Coordinates of C-alpha atoms in Angstrom, one line a residue:
X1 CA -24.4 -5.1 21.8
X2 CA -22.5 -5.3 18.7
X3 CA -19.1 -4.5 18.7
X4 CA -18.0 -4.2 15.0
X5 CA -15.8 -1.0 15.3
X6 CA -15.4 -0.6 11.0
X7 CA -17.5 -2.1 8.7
X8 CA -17.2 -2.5 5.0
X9 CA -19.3 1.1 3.8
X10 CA -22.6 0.5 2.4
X11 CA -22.7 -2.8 3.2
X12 CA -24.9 -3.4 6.8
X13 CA -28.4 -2.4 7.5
X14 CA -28.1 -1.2 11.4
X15 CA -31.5 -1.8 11.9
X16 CA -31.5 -5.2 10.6
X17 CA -30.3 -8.7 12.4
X18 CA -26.9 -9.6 10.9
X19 CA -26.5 -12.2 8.2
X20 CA -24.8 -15.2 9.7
X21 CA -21.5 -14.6 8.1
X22 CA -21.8 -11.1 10.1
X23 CA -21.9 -12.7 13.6
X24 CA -18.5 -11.5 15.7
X25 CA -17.1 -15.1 16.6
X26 CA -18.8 -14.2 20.6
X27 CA -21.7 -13.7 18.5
X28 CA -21.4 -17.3 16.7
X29 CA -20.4 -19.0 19.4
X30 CA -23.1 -18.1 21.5
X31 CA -26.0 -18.7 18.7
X32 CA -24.3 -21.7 18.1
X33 CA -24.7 -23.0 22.0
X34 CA -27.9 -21.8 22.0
X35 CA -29.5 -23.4 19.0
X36 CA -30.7 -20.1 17.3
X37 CA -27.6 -20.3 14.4
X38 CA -26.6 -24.1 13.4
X39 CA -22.7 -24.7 12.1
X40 CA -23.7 -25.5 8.9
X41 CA -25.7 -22.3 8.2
X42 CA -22.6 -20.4 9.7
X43 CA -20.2 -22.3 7.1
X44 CA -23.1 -22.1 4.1
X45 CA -23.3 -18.2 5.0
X46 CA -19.5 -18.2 5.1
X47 CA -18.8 -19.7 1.8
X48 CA -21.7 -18.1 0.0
X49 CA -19.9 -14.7 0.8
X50 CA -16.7 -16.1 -0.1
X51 CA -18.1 -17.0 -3.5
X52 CA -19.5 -13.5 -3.8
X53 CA -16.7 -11.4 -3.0
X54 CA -13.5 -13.6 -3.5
X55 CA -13.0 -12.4 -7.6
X56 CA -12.8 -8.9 -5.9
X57 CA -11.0 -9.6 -2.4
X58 CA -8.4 -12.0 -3.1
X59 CA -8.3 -13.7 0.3
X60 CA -8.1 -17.5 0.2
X61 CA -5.8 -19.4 -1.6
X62 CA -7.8 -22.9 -1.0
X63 CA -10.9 -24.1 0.2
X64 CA -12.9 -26.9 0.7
X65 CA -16.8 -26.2 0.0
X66 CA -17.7 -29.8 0.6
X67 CA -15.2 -30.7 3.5
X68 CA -16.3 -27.0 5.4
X69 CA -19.8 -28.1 5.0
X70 CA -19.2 -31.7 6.0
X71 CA -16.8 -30.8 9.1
X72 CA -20.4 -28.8 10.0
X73 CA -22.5 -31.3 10.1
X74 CA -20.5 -33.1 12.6
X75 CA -20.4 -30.5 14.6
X76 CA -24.3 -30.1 14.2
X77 CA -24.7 -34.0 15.1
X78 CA -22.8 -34.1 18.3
X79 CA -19.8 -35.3 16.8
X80 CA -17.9 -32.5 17.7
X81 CA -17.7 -30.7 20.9
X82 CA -15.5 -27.8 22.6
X83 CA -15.5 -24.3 22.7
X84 CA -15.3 -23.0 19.2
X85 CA -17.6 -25.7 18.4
X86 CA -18.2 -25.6 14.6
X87 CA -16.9 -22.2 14.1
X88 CA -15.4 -21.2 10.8
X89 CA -11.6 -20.3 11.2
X90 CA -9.2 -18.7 8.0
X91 CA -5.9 -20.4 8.2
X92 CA -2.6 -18.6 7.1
X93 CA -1.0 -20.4 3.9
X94 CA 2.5 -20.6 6.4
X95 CA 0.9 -22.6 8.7
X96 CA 0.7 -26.7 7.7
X97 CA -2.7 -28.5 7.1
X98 CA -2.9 -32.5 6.9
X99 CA -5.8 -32.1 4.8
X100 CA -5.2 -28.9 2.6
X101 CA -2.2 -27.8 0.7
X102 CA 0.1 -25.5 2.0
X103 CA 2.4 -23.5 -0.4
X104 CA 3.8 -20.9 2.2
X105 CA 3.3 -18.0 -0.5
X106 CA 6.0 -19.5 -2.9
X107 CA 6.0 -21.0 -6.0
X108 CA 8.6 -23.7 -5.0
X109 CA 5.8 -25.5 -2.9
X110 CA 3.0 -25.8 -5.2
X111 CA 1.2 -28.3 -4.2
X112 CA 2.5 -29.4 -1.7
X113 CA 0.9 -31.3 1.3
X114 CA 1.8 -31.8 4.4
X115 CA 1.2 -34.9 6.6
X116 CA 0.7 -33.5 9.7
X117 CA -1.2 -30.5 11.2
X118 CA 0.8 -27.2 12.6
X119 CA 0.4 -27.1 16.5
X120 CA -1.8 -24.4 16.1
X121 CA -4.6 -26.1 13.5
X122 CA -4.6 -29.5 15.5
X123 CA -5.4 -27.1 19.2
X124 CA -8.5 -25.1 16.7
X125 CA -9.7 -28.9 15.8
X126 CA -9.3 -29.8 19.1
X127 CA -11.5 -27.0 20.2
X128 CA -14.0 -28.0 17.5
X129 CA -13.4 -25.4 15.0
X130 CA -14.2 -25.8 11.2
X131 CA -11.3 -25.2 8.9
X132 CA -12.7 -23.4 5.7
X133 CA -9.4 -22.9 4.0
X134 CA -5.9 -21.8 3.7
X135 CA -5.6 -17.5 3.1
X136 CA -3.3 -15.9 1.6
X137 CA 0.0 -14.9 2.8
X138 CA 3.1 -13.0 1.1
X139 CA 6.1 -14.9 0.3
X140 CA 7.4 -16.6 3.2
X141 CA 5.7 -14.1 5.4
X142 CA 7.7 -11.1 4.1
X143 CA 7.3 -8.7 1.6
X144 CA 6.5 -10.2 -1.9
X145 CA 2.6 -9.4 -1.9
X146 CA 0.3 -12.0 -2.6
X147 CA -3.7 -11.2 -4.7
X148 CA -5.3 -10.1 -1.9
X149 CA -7.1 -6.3 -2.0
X150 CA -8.2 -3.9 0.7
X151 CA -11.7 -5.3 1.2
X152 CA -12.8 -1.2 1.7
X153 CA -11.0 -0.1 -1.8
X154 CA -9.4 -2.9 -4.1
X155 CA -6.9 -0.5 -4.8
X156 CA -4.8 -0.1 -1.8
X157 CA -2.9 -3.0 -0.2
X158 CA -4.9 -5.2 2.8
X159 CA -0.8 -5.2 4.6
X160 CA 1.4 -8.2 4.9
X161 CA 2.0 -10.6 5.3
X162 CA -1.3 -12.0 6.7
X163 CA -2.9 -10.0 4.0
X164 CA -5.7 -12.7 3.3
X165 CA -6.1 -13.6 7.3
X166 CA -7.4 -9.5 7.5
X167 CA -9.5 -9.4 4.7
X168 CA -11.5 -12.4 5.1
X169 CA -12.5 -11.2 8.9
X170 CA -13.3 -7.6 7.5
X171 CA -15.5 -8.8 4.6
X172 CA -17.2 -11.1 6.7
X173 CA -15.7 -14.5 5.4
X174 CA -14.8 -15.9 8.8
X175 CA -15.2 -14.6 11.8
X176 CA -11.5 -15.6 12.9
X177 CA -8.1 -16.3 11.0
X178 CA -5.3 -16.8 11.7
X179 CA -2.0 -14.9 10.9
X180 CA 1.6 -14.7 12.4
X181 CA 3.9 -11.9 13.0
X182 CA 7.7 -11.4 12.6
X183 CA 8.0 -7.4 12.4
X184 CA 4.2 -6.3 12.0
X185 CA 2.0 -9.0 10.2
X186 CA -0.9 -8.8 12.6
X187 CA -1.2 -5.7 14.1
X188 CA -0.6 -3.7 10.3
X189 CA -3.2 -5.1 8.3
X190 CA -5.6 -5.4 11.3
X191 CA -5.2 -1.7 11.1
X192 CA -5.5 -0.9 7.5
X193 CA -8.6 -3.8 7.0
X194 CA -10.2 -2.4 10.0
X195 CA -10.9 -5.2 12.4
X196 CA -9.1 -6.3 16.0
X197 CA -5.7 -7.8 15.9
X198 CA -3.7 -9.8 18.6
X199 CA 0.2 -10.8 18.9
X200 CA 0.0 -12.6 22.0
X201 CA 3.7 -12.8 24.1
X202 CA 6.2 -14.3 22.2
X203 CA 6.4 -18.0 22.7
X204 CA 2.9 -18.6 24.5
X205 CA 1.7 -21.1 21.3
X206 CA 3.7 -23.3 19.8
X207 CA 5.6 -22.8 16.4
X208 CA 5.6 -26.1 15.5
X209 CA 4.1 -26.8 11.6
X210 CA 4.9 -23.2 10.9
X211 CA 7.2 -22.0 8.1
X212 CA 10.2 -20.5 10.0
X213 CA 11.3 -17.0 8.7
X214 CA 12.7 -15.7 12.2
X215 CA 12.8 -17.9 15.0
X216 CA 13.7 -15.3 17.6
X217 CA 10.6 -13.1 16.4
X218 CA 8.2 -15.6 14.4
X219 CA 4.7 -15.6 16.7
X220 CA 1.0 -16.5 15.4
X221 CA -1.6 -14.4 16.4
X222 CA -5.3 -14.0 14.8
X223 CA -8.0 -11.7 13.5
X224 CA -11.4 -11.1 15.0
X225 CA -13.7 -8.2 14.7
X226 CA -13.9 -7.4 19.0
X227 CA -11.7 -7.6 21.4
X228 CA -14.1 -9.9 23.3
X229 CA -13.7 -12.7 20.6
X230 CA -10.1 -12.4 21.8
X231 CA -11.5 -14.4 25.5
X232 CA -12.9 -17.4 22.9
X233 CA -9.6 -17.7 20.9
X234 CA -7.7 -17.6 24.4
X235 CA -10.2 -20.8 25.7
X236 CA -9.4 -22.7 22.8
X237 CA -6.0 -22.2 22.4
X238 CA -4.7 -21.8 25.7
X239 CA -7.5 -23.6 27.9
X240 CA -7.6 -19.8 29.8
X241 CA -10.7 -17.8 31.2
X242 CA -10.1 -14.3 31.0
X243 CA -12.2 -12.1 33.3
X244 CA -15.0 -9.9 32.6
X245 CA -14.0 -5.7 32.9
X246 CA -14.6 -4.5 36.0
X247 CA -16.5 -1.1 34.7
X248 CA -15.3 0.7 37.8
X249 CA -12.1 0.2 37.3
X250 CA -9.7 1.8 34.0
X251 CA -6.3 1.4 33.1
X252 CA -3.8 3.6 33.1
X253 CA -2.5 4.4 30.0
X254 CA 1.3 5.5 28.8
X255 CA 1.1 7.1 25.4
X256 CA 4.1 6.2 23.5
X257 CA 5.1 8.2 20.6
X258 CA 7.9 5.6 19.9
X259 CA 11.5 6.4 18.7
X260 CA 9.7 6.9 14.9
X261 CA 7.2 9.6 15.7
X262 CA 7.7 11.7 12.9
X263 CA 6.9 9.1 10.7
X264 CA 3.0 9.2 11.8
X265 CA 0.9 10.8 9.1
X266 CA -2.2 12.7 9.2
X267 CA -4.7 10.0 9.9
X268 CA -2.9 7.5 12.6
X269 CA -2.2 11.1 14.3
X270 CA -5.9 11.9 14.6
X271 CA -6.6 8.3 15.2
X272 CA -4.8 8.2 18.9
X273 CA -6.2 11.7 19.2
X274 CA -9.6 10.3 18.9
X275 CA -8.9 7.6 20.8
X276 CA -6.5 9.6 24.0
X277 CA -9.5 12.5 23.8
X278 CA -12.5 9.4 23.9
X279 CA -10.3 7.3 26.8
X280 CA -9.4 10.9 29.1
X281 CA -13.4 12.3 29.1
X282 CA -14.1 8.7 30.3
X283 CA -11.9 9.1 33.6
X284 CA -9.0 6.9 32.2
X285 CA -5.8 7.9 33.6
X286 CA -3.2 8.9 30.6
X287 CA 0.4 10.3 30.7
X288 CA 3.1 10.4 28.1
X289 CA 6.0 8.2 28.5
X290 CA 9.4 8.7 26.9
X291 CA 11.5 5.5 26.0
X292 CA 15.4 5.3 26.7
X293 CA 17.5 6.7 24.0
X294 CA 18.7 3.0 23.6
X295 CA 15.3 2.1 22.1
X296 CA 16.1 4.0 19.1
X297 CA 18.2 1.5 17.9
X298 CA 15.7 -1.3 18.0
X299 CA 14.3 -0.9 14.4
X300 CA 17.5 -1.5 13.2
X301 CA 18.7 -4.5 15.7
X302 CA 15.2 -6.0 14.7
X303 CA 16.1 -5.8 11.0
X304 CA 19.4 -7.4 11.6
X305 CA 18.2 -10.6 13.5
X306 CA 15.2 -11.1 10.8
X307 CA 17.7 -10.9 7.8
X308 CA 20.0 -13.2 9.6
X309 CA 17.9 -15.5 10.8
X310 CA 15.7 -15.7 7.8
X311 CA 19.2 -16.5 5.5
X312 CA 19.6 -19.2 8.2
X313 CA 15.8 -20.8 7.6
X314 CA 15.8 -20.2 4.0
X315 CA 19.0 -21.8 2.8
X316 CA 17.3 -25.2 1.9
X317 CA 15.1 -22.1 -1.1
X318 CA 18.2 -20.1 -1.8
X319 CA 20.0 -23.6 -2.4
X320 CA 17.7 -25.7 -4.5
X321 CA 15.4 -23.0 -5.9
X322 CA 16.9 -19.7 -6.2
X323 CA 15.1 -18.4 -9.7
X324 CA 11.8 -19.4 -8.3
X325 CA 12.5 -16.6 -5.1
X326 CA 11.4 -13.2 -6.1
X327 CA 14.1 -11.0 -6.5
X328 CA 12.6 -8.6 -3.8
X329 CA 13.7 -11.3 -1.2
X330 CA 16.7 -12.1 -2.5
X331 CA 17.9 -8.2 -2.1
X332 CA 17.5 -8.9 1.7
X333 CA 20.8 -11.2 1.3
X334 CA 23.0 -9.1 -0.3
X335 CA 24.7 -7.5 2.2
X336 CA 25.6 -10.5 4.4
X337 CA 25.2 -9.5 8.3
X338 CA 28.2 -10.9 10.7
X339 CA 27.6 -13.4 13.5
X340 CA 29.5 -10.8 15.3
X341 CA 26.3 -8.1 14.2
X342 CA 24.1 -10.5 15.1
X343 CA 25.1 -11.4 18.6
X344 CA 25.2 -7.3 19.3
X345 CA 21.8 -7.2 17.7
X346 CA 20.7 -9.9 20.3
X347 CA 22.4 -8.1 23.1
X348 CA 20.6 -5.2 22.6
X349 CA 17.3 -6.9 22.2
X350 CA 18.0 -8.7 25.9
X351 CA 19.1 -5.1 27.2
X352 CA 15.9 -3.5 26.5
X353 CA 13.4 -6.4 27.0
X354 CA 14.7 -5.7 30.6
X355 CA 14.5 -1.9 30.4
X356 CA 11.1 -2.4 29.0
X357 CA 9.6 -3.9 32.3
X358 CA 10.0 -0.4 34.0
X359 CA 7.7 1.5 32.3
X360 CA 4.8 -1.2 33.1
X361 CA 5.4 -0.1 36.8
X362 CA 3.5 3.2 36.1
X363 CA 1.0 2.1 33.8
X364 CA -1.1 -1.1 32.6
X365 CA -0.9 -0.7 28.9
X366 CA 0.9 1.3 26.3
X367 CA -0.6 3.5 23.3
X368 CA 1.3 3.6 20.2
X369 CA 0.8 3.5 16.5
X370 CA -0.2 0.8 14.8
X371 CA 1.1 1.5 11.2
X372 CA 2.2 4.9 9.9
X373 CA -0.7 6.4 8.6
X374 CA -4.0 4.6 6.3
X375 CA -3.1 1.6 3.5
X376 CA -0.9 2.4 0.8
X377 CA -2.6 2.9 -2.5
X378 CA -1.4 0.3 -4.8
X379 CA -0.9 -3.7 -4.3
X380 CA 2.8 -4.1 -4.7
X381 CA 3.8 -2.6 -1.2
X382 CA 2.5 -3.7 2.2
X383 CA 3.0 -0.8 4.3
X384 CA 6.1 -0.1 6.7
X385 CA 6.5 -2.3 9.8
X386 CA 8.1 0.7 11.3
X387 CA 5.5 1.1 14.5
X388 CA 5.7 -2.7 15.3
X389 CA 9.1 -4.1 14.8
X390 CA 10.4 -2.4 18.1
X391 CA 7.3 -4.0 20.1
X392 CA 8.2 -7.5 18.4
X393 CA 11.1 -7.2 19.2
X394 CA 10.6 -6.6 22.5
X395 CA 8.5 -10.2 22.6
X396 CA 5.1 -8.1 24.2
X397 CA 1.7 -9.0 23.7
X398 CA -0.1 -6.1 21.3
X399 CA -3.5 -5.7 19.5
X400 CA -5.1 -3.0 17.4
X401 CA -8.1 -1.5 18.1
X402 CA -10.3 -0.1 15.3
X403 CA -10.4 3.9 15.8
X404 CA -11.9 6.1 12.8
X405 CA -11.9 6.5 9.2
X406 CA -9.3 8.3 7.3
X407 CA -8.5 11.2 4.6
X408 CA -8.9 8.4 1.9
X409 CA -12.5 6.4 3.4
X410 CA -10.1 3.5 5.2
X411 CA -10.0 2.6 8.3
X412 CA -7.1 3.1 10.7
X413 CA -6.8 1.5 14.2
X414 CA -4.3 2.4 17.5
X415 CA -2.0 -0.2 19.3
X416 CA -2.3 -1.2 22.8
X417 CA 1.0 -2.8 24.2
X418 CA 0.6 -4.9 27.0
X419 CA 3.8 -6.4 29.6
X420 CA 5.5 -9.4 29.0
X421 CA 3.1 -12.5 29.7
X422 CA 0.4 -9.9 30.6
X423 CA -1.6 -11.0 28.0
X424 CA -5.0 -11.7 29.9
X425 CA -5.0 -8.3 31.4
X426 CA -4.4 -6.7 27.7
X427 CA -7.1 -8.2 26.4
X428 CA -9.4 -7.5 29.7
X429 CA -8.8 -3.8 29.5
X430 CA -9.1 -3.2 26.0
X431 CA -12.3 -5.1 25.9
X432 CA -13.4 -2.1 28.5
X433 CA -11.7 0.4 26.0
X434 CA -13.0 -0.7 22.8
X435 CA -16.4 0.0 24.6
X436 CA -15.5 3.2 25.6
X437 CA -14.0 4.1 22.6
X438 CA -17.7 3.3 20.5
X439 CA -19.3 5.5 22.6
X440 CA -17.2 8.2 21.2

């Protein structure tokens, strides 16, 4: 059974067998194994969508036609084995590519080219992926916007900063990319471009090849369009098998308005309503859970650390190249933060990564936002990070689930928060809720 939650409108026939380019990455990678799709009419479908829809979408910042296709055919010929055998991936312009440029969304690297693969890109090639290309990122990874629309309405933003990363899943340019979160990169845009977002735990893959903007925050994740696909990117990357749902058995939920509730709008309240009301007439188990008033200071300790930290891994830019940084980053350095703010800020963080671990002895997962309402009309502004910093923060493994369309036609998903290191079980009962929550 398919498990596309929110597809671009008008654009699937139901009743007709997906394109390729459609195939979830479970999907791909089974018709792949099988010999009823080959890697080369994946990447061909792929790149022929790409060259449709990219004047409008804005997702890539480089690819390869030629080396895509070419990596394909190896993987067609035997060359190539392991699990995401010859499977298209997006790669997020932070992330370093021996073979493609990588500009980190700034002009001050133009051109550039690394020499080695990121930790993450080498582990995909390992597992036999196909690199198509590099997507588009915002500056640094914070909150200069890059070209990249909503693929739903060109008009409103895709979110940052792995704005490309989203789109290309939701229009069916890849059926996994890859994106990184320091405050809400993943989980936000997976929200407002409609498709399934991971952060895994903080830590669990390696940093190494990525642009640093926040090294106490700074965590890749990826884009897929079921939570399912989330087992395949866990093989490749981590070697893991995550078990099949039990059906008889549901989590128990802890709905989690957060300290910012009155920030939710309309459609991200109706969206956990859909999703609480779907979930309850199922038999799952879910209460309301209140945080400690010492939460409520989390947004702002978050803030603090990234600002200070990203001064810190910046300073080579600000140095050498300070009229080729936007001037939207540079008001982040104003004001400069203490070492004395910055240790509290940390102390806090450590306080309540502790706290946190209590309210997992009631439930299995929490429900929270996932950004405050649908995207933001226009293409300067990604959307507040004000429903994920706190859970970043907090180092915790979180995806978005697709839920239901809003006021404006555009999708808007729900969070699931899972406990520290618990990221096997997140995944395992939200693949049972995502399938709960389509029979709605």
């Amino acid at each position: 059974m398919r498990k596309t939650s929110f597809v671009i409108q008008n654009e699937r026939n139901k009743d007709m067998n997906p394109a390729c380019n459609e195939l979830s990455l479970s999907e791909a990678v089974h018709a792949i194994q099988d010999g009823s799709v080959t890697s080369e009419s994946l990447v061909q479908a792929c790149l022929d969508r790409i060259r449709e829809r990219e004047n409008s979408v804005g997702a890539w910042i480089h690819f390869d036609e030629e080396k895509a296709l070419e990596q394909a055919r190896k993987c067609d010929s035997g060359q190539v084995r392991g699990p995401l055998r010859g499977i298209p991936v997006g790669i997020k312009d932070i992330l370093d590519t021996c073979d493609m440029p990588t500009a980190y969304g700034s002009p001050i690297y133009e051109g550039h080219q690394p020499v080695v693969d990121s930790a993450c890109v080498a582990l995909l090639k390992d597992a036999g992926a196909v690199i198509l290309g590099k997507t588009v990122t915002t500056e640094f990874a914070w909150r200069k916007p890059g070209k990249t629309t909503n693929p739903h309405n060109p008009v409103y933003t895709p979110g940052g900063s792995s704005s490309g990363s989203a789109a290309a899943v939701a229009d069916f340019m890849a059926p996994l990319a890859i994106g990184s979160q320091t405050g809400g990169s993943v989980i936000r845009p997976a929200s407002f471009c409609g498709v399934v977002g991971y952060k895994p735990t903080f830590g669990q893959l390696s940093m190494a090849g990525v642009k640093p903007l926040s090294h106490s925050f700074d965590t890749l994740g990826c884009f897929v369009r079921s939570v399912e696909d989330l087992q395949w990117f866990r093989k490749a990357i981590w070697n893991v098998e995550v078990d099949s749902p039990d059906p008889k058995v549901l989590p128990k939920i802890g709905f989690c308005r957060t300290p910012d509730w009155e920030k939710a709008g309309s459609s991200t309240r109706k969206a956990l309503d859909t999703a609480r009301e779907s979930w309850s007439s199922q038999g799952v188990e879910i209460s309301e859970v209140q945080l400690p008033q010492k939460f409520s200071s989390l947004g702002k300790a978050h803030g603090c650390i990234m600002v200070y930290e990203a001064r810190q891994n910046l300073q080579h830019e600000l140095r050498n190249h300070e009229s080729l940084l936007s001037e939207r980053l540079k008001a982040y350095f104003e004001k400069p933060i203490s070492y004395s703010e910055y240790q509290e800020a940390l102390e806090n963080a450590m306080i309540c990564r502790f706290m946190i671990k209590e309210m997992f002895e009631s439930c299995d997962l929490l429900l929270a936002p996932s950004a405050p309402d649908e995207a933001p009309h226009g293409l300067d502004y990604t959307g507040d990070t004000v429903f994920n910093r706190m859970w970043t923060l907090l180092h915790l493994p979180t995806l978005t689930l697709p839920s239901i369309s809003g006021q404006n036609h555009l999708p808007v998903g729900v969070q699931l928060i899972g406990a520290h290191g618990a990221d096997d079980a997140l995944i395992r009962h939200s693949i049972r809720l995502e399938e709960l929550l389509n029979k709605k």
